[in-house]
Amino acid sequence: MSKALAFTATAVFLLSLLGTLLASGKLNRPAAIAPNENRGPYIPYPAAPPATPRAPIAGQLIGAALNLYHTDHLPLYHDALEQMSDAGLNAVQIVTPMFQDNGASPTVELRRGKGRGPDMADIVSLLAHAKALGMHTMLMPQVNFTHPRGNEWRGKLQPKHWDPWWQSYHQSIDEFLAVAEANHVDLFVVGCELLTTHTPEHQDRWRELIAHARQNFTGKLTYSTTWDTYHK
């Protein structure tokens, strides 16, 4: 568990750096993938065949995170995977969003399309490519606010009624779990920095979700928290 948490912390730290480089265009790319180059149609990588077993995790995981939001530039994510593999990384964390308006929103949901979240086919494409490169994979859905009030973020969730929120969260996680299992993801993150749920009143909710995840996902499970709650 400690190794999984350490990998999560490392991946999240590297996420901001990699995302900044991709957004700024400072990540060195070969001429063949220049954004303005006239290229043929993009063909996604297929899902890994169901019979393919997970490779055992042996030794140290060295990885980074890809924040999968702007899937209108999906080829760049595949190029980034190639560069990560060439640099000697053997693991990748795919971070993908769920959305709600603000901390008081009654539910969380998947929103797909340009500038929003990726289609599941986009996630499958990247996971399959990473596996083809011999990389271990980690899938982390995380809650994002589209219209936060003040300094709100996912650590300040406070819906008026928690039952509908948990039901919608469970349904959203279910979709990602199905993708993770079908594509032999090594590590699945059941939650990310949902600090207001770190209380006794939510323990049964988490136990229920984790038990469900274990029944439907045969890889490893973990939870990603903030650096200042790691010791608790």
C-alpha positions as a Python dict, from the first residue, in 0.01 Angstrom:
ca = {
    (1, 'M'): (0, 0, 0),
    (2, 'S'): (282, 239, 87),
    (3, 'K'): (446, 173, -250),
    (4, 'A'): (118, 241, -427),
    (5, 'L'): (70, 567, -238),
    (6, 'A'): (427, 669, -310),
    (7, 'F'): (374, 605, -680),
    (8, 'T'): (52, 809, -667),
    (9, 'A'): (227, 1103, -503),
    (10, 'T'): (512, 1088, -754),
    (11, 'A'): (276, 1066, -1048),
    (12, 'V'): (62, 1358, -931),
    (13, 'F'): (372, 1570, -875),
    (14, 'L'): (498, 1498, -1226),
    (15, 'L'): (154, 1562, -1373),
    (16, 'S'): (177, 1939, -1335),
    (17, 'L'): (520, 1946, -1496),
    (18, 'L'): (424, 1726, -1790),
    (19, 'G'): (94, 1907, -1841),
    (20, 'T'): (269, 2244, -1844),
    (21, 'L'): (520, 2123, -2099),
    (22, 'L'): (250, 1981, -2326),
    (23, 'A'): (39, 2295, -2302),
    (24, 'S'): (329, 2529, -2365),
    (25, 'G'): (472, 2330, -2651),
    (26, 'K'): (809, 2308, -2476),
    (27, 'L'): (811, 1931, -2472),
    (28, 'N'): (1047, 1835, -2751),
    (29, 'R'): (864, 1656, -3029),
    (30, 'P'): (1010, 1500, -3342),
    (31, 'A'): (927, 1685, -3663),
    (32, 'A'): (690, 1406, -3763),
    (33, 'I'): (437, 1512, -3501),
    (34, 'A'): (447, 1888, -3540),
    (35, 'P'): (94, 2023, -3468),
    (36, 'N'): (59, 2194, -3809),
    (37, 'E'): (188, 1905, -4015),
    (38, 'N'): (-48, 1757, -4271),
    (39, 'R'): (-101, 1405, -4145),
    (40, 'G'): (-337, 1122, -4235),
    (41, 'P'): (-633, 1015, -4022),
    (42, 'Y'): (-548, 906, -3669),
    (43, 'I'): (-609, 537, -3601),
    (44, 'P'): (-651, 457, -3228),
    (45, 'Y'): (-473, 165, -3073),
    (46, 'P'): (-707, -129, -3005),
    (47, 'A'): (-790, -252, -2657),
    (48, 'A'): (-566, -522, -2518),
    (49, 'P'): (-715, -870, -2574),
    (50, 'P'): (-907, -1001, -2271),
    (51, 'A'): (-680, -1306, -2238),
    (52, 'T'): (-368, -1095, -2183),
    (53, 'P'): (-260, -1128, -1819),
    (54, 'R'): (-127, -841, -1614),
    (55, 'A'): (250, -843, -1592),
    (56, 'P'): (362, -875, -1229),
    (57, 'I'): (504, -556, -1081),
    (58, 'A'): (864, -629, -995),
    (59, 'G'): (1117, -372, -884),
    (60, 'Q'): (1074, 3, -881),
    (61, 'L'): (803, 185, -1071),
    (62, 'I'): (923, 500, -1244),
    (63, 'G'): (635, 691, -1395),
    (64, 'A'): (456, 1014, -1472),
    (65, 'A'): (96, 1121, -1519),
    (66, 'L'): (-98, 1222, -1828),
    (67, 'N'): (-391, 1452, -1759),
    (68, 'L'): (-638, 1334, -2022),
    (69, 'Y'): (-862, 1632, -2090),
    (70, 'H'): (-795, 1784, -2432),
    (71, 'T'): (-862, 1479, -2642),
    (72, 'D'): (-896, 1685, -2959),
    (73, 'H'): (-515, 1652, -2946),
    (74, 'L'): (-513, 1280, -2866),
    (75, 'P'): (-217, 1199, -3096),
    (76, 'L'): (3, 1419, -2878),
    (77, 'Y'): (-79, 1200, -2578),
    (78, 'H'): (31, 894, -2773),
    (79, 'D'): (349, 1074, -2872),
    (80, 'A'): (406, 1160, -2505),
    (81, 'L'): (373, 792, -2412),
    (82, 'E'): (640, 705, -2667),
    (83, 'Q'): (872, 970, -2526),
    (84, 'M'): (811, 855, -2169),
    (85, 'S'): (897, 499, -2267),
    (86, 'D'): (1208, 614, -2454),
    (87, 'A'): (1316, 803, -2141),
    (88, 'G'): (1307, 483, -1937),
    (89, 'L'): (973, 524, -1758),
    (90, 'N'): (794, 196, -1692),
    (91, 'A'): (460, 327, -1559),
    (92, 'V'): (198, 586, -1648),
    (93, 'Q'): (-95, 729, -1458),
    (94, 'I'): (-393, 833, -1671),
    (95, 'V'): (-586, 1109, -1493),
    (96, 'T'): (-937, 1163, -1625),
    (97, 'P'): (-1213, 1393, -1499),
    (98, 'M'): (-1560, 1372, -1355),
    (99, 'F'): (-1746, 1701, -1325),
    (100, 'Q'): (-1979, 1896, -1102),
    (101, 'D'): (-2052, 2267, -1095),
    (102, 'N'): (-1932, 2344, -742),
    (103, 'G'): (-1894, 2200, -395),
    (104, 'A'): (-2268, 2211, -326),
    (105, 'S'): (-2372, 2031, -644),
    (106, 'P'): (-2600, 1737, -565),
    (107, 'T'): (-2430, 1497, -808),
    (108, 'V'): (-2113, 1435, -1005),
    (109, 'E'): (-2123, 1324, -1367),
    (110, 'L'): (-1922, 1235, -1673),
    (111, 'R'): (-1919, 1503, -1942),
    (112, 'R'): (-1760, 1419, -2273),
    (113, 'G'): (-1659, 1630, -2567),
    (114, 'K'): (-1413, 1899, -2667),
    (115, 'G'): (-1275, 2080, -2363),
    (116, 'R'): (-1443, 1832, -2130),
    (117, 'G'): (-1371, 1471, -2055),
    (118, 'P'): (-1251, 1204, -2296),
    (119, 'D'): (-1461, 934, -2452),
    (120, 'M'): (-1394, 595, -2299),
    (121, 'A'): (-1247, 492, -2636),
    (122, 'D'): (-977, 757, -2589),
    (123, 'I'): (-885, 614, -2249),
    (124, 'V'): (-879, 261, -2392),
    (125, 'S'): (-655, 380, -2675),
    (126, 'L'): (-394, 519, -2437),
    (127, 'L'): (-406, 226, -2196),
    (128, 'A'): (-356, -21, -2481),
    (129, 'H'): (-67, 183, -2620),
    (130, 'A'): (101, 197, -2279),
    (131, 'K'): (66, -181, -2242),
    (132, 'A'): (212, -230, -2590),
    (133, 'L'): (514, -28, -2473),
    (134, 'G'): (554, -258, -2174),
    (135, 'M'): (442, 6, -1924),
    (136, 'H'): (238, -53, -1608),
    (137, 'T'): (-82, 148, -1599),
    (138, 'M'): (-277, 337, -1337),
    (139, 'L'): (-619, 497, -1391),
    (140, 'M'): (-727, 785, -1168),
    (141, 'P'): (-1068, 951, -1214),
    (142, 'Q'): (-1090, 1277, -1022),
    (143, 'V'): (-1368, 1524, -945),
    (144, 'N'): (-1334, 1871, -1097),
    (145, 'F'): (-1551, 2179, -1047),
    (146, 'T'): (-1659, 2373, -1356),
    (147, 'H'): (-1788, 2678, -1164),
    (148, 'P'): (-1618, 2679, -822),
    (149, 'R'): (-1725, 2937, -566),
    (150, 'G'): (-1422, 3127, -445),
    (151, 'N'): (-1138, 2891, -358),
    (152, 'E'): (-1348, 2575, -378),
    (153, 'W'): (-1194, 2253, -499),
    (154, 'R'): (-1275, 1881, -471),
    (155, 'G'): (-1143, 1872, -115),
    (156, 'K'): (-1432, 2099, -12),
    (157, 'L'): (-1728, 1894, -130),
    (158, 'Q'): (-2038, 1976, 74),
    (159, 'P'): (-2363, 1878, -98),
    (160, 'K'): (-2681, 1941, 99),
    (161, 'H'): (-2773, 1574, 70),
    (162, 'W'): (-2494, 1320, 43),
    (163, 'D'): (-2699, 1019, -75),
    (164, 'P'): (-2754, 1141, -435),
    (165, 'W'): (-2391, 1249, -457),
    (166, 'W'): (-2259, 909, -347),
    (167, 'Q'): (-2495, 731, -584),
    (168, 'S'): (-2372, 938, -880),
    (169, 'Y'): (-2009, 895, -775),
    (170, 'H'): (-2055, 520, -753),
    (171, 'Q'): (-2211, 511, -1102),
    (172, 'S'): (-1929, 717, -1252),
    (173, 'I'): (-1659, 505, -1089),
    (174, 'D'): (-1835, 194, -1223),
    (175, 'E'): (-1776, 310, -1581),
    (176, 'F'): (-1406, 362, -1519),
    (177, 'L'): (-1376, 30, -1336),
    (178, 'A'): (-1517, -152, -1637),
    (179, 'V'): (-1259, 10, -1864),
    (180, 'A'): (-979, -60, -1616),
    (181, 'E'): (-1066, -429, -1588),
    (182, 'A'): (-1116, -483, -1961),
    (183, 'N'): (-779, -323, -2035),
    (184, 'H'): (-579, -488, -1755),
    (185, 'V'): (-497, -170, -1564),
    (186, 'D'): (-255, -249, -1282),
    (187, 'L'): (-372, 8, -1028),
    (188, 'F'): (-709, 184, -996),
    (189, 'V'): (-764, 493, -781),
    (190, 'V'): (-1107, 481, -613),
    (191, 'G'): (-1090, 844, -498),
    (192, 'C'): (-874, 1153, -515),
    (193, 'E'): (-844, 1422, -247),
    (194, 'L'): (-1208, 1409, -135),
    (195, 'L'): (-1117, 1544, 207),
    (196, 'T'): (-1469, 1614, 335),
    (197, 'T'): (-1544, 1243, 301),
    (198, 'H'): (-1255, 1151, 534),
    (199, 'T'): (-1494, 1138, 830),
    (200, 'P'): (-1665, 856, 1021),
    (201, 'E'): (-2003, 932, 863),
    (202, 'H'): (-1864, 834, 522),
    (203, 'Q'): (-1673, 522, 622),
    (204, 'D'): (-1953, 285, 528),
    (205, 'R'): (-1983, 454, 188),
    (206, 'W'): (-1616, 399, 118),
    (207, 'R'): (-1628, 40, 240),
    (208, 'E'): (-1922, -29, 11),
    (209, 'L'): (-1748, 129, -289),
    (210, 'I'): (-1419, -51, -223),
    (211, 'A'): (-1593, -387, -177),
    (212, 'H'): (-1776, -333, -506),
    (213, 'A'): (-1450, -238, -679),
    (214, 'R'): (-1279, -553, -552),
    (215, 'Q'): (-1560, -765, -692),
    (216, 'N'): (-1533, -605, -1035),
    (217, 'F'): (-1163, -526, -1071),
    (218, 'T'): (-882, -779, -1033),
    (219, 'G'): (-594, -532, -1020),
    (220, 'K'): (-473, -330, -722),
    (221, 'L'): (-674, -50, -558),
    (222, 'T'): (-551, 267, -394),
    (223, 'Y'): (-664, 616, -289),
    (224, 'S'): (-485, 942, -367),
    (225, 'T'): (-482, 1200, -90),
    (226, 'T'): (-309, 1532, -34),
    (227, 'W'): (46, 1555, 97),
    (228, 'D'): (-67, 1705, 428),
    (229, 'T'): (-301, 1415, 509),
    (230, 'Y'): (-60, 1136, 420),
    (231, 'H'): (44, 1083, 784),
    (232, 'K'): (-314, 1055, 915),
}
